[in-house]
PDB file of C-alpha atoms in Angstrom:
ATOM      1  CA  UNK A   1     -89.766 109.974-203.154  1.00 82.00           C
ATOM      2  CA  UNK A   2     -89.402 106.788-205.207  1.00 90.00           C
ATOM      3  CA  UNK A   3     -91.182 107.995-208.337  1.00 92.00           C
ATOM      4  CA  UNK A   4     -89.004 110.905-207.905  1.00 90.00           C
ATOM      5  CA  UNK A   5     -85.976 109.130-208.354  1.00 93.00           C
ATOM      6  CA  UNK A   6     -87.327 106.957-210.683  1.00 95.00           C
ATOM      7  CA  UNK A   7     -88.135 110.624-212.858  1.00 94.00           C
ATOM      8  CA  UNK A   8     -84.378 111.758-212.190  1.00 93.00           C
ATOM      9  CA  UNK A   9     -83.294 108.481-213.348  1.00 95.00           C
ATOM     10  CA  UNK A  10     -85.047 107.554-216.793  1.00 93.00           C
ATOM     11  CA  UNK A  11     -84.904 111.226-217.210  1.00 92.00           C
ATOM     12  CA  UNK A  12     -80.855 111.166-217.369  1.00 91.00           C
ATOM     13  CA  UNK A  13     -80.816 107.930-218.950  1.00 92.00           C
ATOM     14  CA  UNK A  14     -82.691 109.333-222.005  1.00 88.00           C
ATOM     15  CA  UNK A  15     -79.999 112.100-221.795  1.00 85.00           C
ATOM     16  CA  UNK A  16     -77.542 109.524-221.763  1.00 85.00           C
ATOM     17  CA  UNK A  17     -78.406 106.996-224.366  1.00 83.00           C
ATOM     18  CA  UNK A  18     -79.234 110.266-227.050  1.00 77.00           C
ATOM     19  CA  UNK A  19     -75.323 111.440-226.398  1.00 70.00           C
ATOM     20  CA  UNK A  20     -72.892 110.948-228.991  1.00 65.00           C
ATOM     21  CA  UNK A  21     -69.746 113.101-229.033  1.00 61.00           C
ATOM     22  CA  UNK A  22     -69.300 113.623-225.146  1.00 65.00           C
ATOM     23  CA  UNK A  23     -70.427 116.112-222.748  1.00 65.00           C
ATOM     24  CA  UNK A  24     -70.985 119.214-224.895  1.00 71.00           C
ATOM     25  CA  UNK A  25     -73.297 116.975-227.199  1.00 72.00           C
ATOM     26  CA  UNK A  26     -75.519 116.211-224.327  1.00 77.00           C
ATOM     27  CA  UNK A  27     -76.602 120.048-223.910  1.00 79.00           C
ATOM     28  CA  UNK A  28     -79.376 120.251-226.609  1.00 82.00           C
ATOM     29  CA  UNK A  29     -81.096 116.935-225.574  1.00 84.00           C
ATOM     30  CA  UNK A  30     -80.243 117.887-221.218  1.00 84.00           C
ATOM     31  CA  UNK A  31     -82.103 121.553-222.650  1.00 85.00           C
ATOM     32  CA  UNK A  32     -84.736 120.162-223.840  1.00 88.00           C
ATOM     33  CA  UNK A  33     -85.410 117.317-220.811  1.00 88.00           C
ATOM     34  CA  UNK A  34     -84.103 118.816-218.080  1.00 87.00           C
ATOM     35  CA  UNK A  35     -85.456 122.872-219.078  1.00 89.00           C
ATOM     36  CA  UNK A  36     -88.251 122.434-221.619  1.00 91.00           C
ATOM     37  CA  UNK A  37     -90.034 119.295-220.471  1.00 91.00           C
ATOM     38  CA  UNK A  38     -89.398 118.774-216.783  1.00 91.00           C
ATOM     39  CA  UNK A  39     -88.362 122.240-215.451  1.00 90.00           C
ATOM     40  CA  UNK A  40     -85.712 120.907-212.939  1.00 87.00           C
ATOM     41  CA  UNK A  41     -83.315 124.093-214.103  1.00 86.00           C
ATOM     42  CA  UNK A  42     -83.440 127.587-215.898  1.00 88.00           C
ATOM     43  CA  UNK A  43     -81.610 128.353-218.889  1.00 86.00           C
ATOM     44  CA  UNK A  44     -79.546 129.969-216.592  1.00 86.00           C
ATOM     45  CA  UNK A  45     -78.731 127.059-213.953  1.00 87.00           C
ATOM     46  CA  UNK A  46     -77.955 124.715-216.657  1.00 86.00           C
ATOM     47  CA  UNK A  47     -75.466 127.217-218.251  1.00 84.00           C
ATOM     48  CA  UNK A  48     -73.801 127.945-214.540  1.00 86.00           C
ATOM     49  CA  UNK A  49     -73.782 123.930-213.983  1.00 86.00           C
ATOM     50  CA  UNK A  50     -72.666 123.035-217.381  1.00 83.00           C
ATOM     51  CA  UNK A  51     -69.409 125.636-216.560  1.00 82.00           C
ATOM     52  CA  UNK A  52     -69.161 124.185-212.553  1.00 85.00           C
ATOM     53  CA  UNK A  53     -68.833 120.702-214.592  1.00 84.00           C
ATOM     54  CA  UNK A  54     -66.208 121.743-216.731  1.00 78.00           C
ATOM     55  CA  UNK A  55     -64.054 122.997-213.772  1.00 78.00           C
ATOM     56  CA  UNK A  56     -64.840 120.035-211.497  1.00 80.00           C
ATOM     57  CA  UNK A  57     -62.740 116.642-212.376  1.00 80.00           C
ATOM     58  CA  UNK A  58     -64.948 113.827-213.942  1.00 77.00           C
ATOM     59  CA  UNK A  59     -66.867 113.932-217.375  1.00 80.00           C
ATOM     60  CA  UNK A  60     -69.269 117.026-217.947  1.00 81.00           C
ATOM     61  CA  UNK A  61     -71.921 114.926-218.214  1.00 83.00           C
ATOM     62  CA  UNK A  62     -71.454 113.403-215.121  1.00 87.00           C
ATOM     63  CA  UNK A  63     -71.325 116.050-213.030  1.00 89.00           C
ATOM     64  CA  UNK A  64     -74.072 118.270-214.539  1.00 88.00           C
ATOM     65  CA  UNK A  65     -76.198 115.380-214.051  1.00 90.00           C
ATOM     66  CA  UNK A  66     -75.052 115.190-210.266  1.00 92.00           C
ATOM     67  CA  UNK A  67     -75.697 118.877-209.835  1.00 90.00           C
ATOM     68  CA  UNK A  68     -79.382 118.754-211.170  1.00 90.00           C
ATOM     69  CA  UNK A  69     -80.099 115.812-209.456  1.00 92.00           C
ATOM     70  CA  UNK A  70     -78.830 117.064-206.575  1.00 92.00           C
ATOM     71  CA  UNK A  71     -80.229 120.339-206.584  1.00 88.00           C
ATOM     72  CA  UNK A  72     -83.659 118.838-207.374  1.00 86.00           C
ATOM     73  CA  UNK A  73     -83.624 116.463-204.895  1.00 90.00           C
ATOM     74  CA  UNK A  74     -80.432 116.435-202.541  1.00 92.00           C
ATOM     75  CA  UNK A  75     -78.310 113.828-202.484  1.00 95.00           C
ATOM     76  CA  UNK A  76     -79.733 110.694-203.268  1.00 96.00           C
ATOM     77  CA  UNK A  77     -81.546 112.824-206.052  1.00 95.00           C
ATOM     78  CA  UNK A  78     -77.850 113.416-207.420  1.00 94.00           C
ATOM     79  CA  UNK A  79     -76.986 109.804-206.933  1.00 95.00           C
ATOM     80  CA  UNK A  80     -80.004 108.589-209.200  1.00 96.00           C
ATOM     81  CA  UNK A  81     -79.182 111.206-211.760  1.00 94.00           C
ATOM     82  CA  UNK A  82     -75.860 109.992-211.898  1.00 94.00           C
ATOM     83  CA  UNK A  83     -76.309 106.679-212.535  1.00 95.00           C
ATOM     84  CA  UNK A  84     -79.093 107.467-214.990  1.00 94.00           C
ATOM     85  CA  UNK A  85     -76.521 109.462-217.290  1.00 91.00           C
ATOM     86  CA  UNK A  86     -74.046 106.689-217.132  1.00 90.00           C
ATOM     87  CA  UNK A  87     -75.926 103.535-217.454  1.00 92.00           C
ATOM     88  CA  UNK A  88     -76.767 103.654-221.020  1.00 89.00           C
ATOM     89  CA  UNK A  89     -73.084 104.305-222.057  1.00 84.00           C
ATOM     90  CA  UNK A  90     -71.859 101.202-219.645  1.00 87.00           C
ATOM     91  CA  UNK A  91     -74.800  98.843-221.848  1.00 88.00           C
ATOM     92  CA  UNK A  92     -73.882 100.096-224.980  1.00 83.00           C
ATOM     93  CA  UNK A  93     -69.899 100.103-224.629  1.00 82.00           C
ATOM     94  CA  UNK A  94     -70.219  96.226-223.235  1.00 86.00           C
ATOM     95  CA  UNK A  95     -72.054  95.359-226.039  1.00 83.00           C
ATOM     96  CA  UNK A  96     -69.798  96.962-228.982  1.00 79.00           C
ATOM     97  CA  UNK A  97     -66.215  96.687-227.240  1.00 79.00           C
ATOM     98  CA  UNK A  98     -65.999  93.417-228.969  1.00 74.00           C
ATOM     99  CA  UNK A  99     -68.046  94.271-232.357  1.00 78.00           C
ATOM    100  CA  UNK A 100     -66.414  97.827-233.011  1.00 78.00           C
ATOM    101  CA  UNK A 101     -63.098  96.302-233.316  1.00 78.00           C
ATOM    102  CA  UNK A 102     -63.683  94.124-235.546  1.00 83.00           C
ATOM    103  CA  UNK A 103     -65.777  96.178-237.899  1.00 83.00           C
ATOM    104  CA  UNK A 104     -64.126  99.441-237.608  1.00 82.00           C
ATOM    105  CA  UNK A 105     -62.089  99.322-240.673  1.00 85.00           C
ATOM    106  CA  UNK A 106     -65.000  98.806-242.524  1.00 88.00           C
ATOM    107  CA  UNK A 107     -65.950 101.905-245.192  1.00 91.00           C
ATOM    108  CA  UNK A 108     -70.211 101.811-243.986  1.00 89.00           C
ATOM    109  CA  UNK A 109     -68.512 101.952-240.401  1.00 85.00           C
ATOM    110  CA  UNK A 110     -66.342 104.577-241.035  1.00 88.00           C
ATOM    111  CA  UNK A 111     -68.344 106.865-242.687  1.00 91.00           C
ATOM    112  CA  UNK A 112     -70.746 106.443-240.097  1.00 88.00           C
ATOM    113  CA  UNK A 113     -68.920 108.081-237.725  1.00 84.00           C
ATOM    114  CA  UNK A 114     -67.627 110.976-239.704  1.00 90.00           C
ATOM    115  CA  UNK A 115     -71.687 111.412-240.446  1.00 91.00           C
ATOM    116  CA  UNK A 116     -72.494 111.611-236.498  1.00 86.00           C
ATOM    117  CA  UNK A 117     -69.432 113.913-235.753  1.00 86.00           C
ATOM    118  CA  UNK A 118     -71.066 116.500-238.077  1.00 90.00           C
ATOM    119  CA  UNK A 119     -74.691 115.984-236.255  1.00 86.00           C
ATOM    120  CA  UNK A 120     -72.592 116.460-232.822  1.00 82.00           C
ATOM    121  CA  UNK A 121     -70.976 120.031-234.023  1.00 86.00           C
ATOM    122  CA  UNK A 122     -74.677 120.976-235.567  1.00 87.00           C
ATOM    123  CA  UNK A 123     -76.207 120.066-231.892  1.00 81.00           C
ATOM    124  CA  UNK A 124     -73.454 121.452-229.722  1.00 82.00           C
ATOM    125  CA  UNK A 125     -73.538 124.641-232.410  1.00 86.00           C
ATOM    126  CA  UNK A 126     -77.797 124.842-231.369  1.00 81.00           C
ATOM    127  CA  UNK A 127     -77.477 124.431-227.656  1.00 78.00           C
ATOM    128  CA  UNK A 128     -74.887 127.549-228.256  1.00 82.00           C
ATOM    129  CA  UNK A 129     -77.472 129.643-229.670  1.00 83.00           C
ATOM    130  CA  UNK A 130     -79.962 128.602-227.505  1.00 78.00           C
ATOM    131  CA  UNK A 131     -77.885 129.354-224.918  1.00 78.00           C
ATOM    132  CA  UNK A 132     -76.916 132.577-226.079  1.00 82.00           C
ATOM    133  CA  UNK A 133     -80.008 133.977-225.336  1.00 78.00           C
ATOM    134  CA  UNK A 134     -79.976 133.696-221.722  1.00 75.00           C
ATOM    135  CA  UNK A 135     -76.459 133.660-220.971  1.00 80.00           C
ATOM    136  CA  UNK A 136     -74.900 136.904-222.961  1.00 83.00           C
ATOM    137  CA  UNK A 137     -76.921 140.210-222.107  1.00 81.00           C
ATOM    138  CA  UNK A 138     -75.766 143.652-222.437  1.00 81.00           C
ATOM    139  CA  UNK A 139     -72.272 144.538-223.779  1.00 84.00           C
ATOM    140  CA  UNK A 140     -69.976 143.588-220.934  1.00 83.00           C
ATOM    141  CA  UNK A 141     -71.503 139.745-221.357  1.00 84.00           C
ATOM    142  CA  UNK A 142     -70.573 140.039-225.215  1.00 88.00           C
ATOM    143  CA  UNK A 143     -67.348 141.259-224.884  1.00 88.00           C
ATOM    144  CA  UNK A 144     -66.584 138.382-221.749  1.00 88.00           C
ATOM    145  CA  UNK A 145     -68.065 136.448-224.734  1.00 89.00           C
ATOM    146  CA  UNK A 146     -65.636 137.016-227.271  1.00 91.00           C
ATOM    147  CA  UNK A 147     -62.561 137.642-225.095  1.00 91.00           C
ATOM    148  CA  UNK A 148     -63.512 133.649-223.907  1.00 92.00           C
ATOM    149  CA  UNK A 149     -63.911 132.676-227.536  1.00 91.00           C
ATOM    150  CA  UNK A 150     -60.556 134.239-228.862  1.00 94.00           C
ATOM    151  CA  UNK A 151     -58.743 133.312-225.692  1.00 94.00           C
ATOM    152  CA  UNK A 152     -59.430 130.023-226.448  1.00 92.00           C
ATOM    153  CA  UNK A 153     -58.979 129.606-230.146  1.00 94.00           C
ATOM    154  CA  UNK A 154     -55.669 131.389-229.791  1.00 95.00           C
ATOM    155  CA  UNK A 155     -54.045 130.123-226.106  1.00 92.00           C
ATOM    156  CA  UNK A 156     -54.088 126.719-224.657  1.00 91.00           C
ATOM    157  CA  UNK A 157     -55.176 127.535-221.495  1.00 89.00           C
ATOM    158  CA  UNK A 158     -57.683 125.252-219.177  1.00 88.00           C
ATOM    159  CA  UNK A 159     -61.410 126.135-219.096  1.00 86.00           C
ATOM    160  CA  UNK A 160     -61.195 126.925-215.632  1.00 87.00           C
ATOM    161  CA  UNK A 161     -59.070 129.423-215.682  1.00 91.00           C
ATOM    162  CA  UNK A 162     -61.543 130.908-218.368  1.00 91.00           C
ATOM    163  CA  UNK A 163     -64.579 130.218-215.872  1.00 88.00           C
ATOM    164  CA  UNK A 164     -62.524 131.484-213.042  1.00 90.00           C
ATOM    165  CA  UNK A 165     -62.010 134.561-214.761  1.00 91.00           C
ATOM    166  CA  UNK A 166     -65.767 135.730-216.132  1.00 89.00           C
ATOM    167  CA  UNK A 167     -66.234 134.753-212.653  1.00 88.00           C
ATOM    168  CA  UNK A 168     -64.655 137.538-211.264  1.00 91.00           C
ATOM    169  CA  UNK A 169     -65.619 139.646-213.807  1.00 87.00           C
ATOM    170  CA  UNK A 170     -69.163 138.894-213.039  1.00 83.00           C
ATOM    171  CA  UNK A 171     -68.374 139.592-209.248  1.00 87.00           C
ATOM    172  CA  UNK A 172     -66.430 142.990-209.561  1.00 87.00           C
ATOM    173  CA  UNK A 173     -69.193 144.375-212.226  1.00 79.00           C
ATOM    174  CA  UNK A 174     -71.721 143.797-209.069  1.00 76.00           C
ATOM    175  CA  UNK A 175     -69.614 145.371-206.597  1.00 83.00           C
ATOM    176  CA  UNK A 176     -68.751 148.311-208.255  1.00 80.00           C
ATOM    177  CA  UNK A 177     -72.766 148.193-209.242  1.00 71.00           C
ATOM    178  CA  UNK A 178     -73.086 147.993-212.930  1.00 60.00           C
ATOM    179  CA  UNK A 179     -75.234 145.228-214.569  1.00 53.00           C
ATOM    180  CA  UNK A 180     -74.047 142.555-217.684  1.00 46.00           C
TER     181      UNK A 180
END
């Protein structure tokens, strides 16, 4: 049980130190760790607890590391998970509170950051593709797909509500017995 959580933890930790841009960033690297290499989730589960994490309060990050953790290995799985996603960022942050401030107006510095906010929209724009191909099937899941997308370039309106709604989507297309 120890190595276990000792697997859950360095496993989100590598998630968490690789992570610059916030939660949507993570979902290449968590992909690749958490799918590809250790098998803890589907395609699928990830997607459904990457939207639960946007709809629950707390970073996405967070929480879809508390849901795999937890799901893998109950509670205390979710526990070790959770403080495996956060522990880099609480190292790192200590040690450049001080230094950031006093650099940041600094041109190398600045044009640092611009570089890794293009990286983050290239790896948030690949875990959407990858994504893609287990999340939208059939027509109904690409028009819920691009009624999301325009509802939310054109209408501030809370990604729950937007979850909430494919949700029951989702649940009337079963009922009434047609597939995505």
């Amino acid at each position: 049980m120890t190595k276990i959580l000792f697997e859950l933890f360095t496993s989100f930790s590598k998630v968490g130190v690789m992570t610059f841009g916030g939660g949507y960033a993570m979902l290449p690297i968590l992909q690749r760790e958490i799918v590809d290499n250790r098998h803890w989730a589907t395609d699928e589960e990830l997607t459904d607890y990457f939207a639960i994490a946007q709809c629950t309060p707390g970073a996405i990050a967070v929480n879809t590391a508390t849901f795999i953790g937890q799901k893998y290995c109950g509670v205390i799985g979710g526990i070790a998970a959770t403080l495996g996603v956060v522990f880099p960022s609480l190292v790192i942050i200590t040690l450049l509170a001080g230094v950031i401030s006093t650099f940041s107006h600094l041109p190398a510095v600045i044009n640092a950051f611009a570089g890794i906010r293009v990286c983050v929209c290239v790896l948030i724009l690949n875990a959407v593709l990858k994504l893609w191909k287990s999340a939208v099937k059939g027509r109904l899941g690409l028009l819920i797909f691009c009624a999301v997308t325009l509802g939310s370039l054109f209408f501030d309106i809370s990604p729950v509500i937007f979850v909430l709604i494919s949700a029951a989507i989702g649940i009337a297309l079963v009922q009434f017995g047609k597939d995505r």
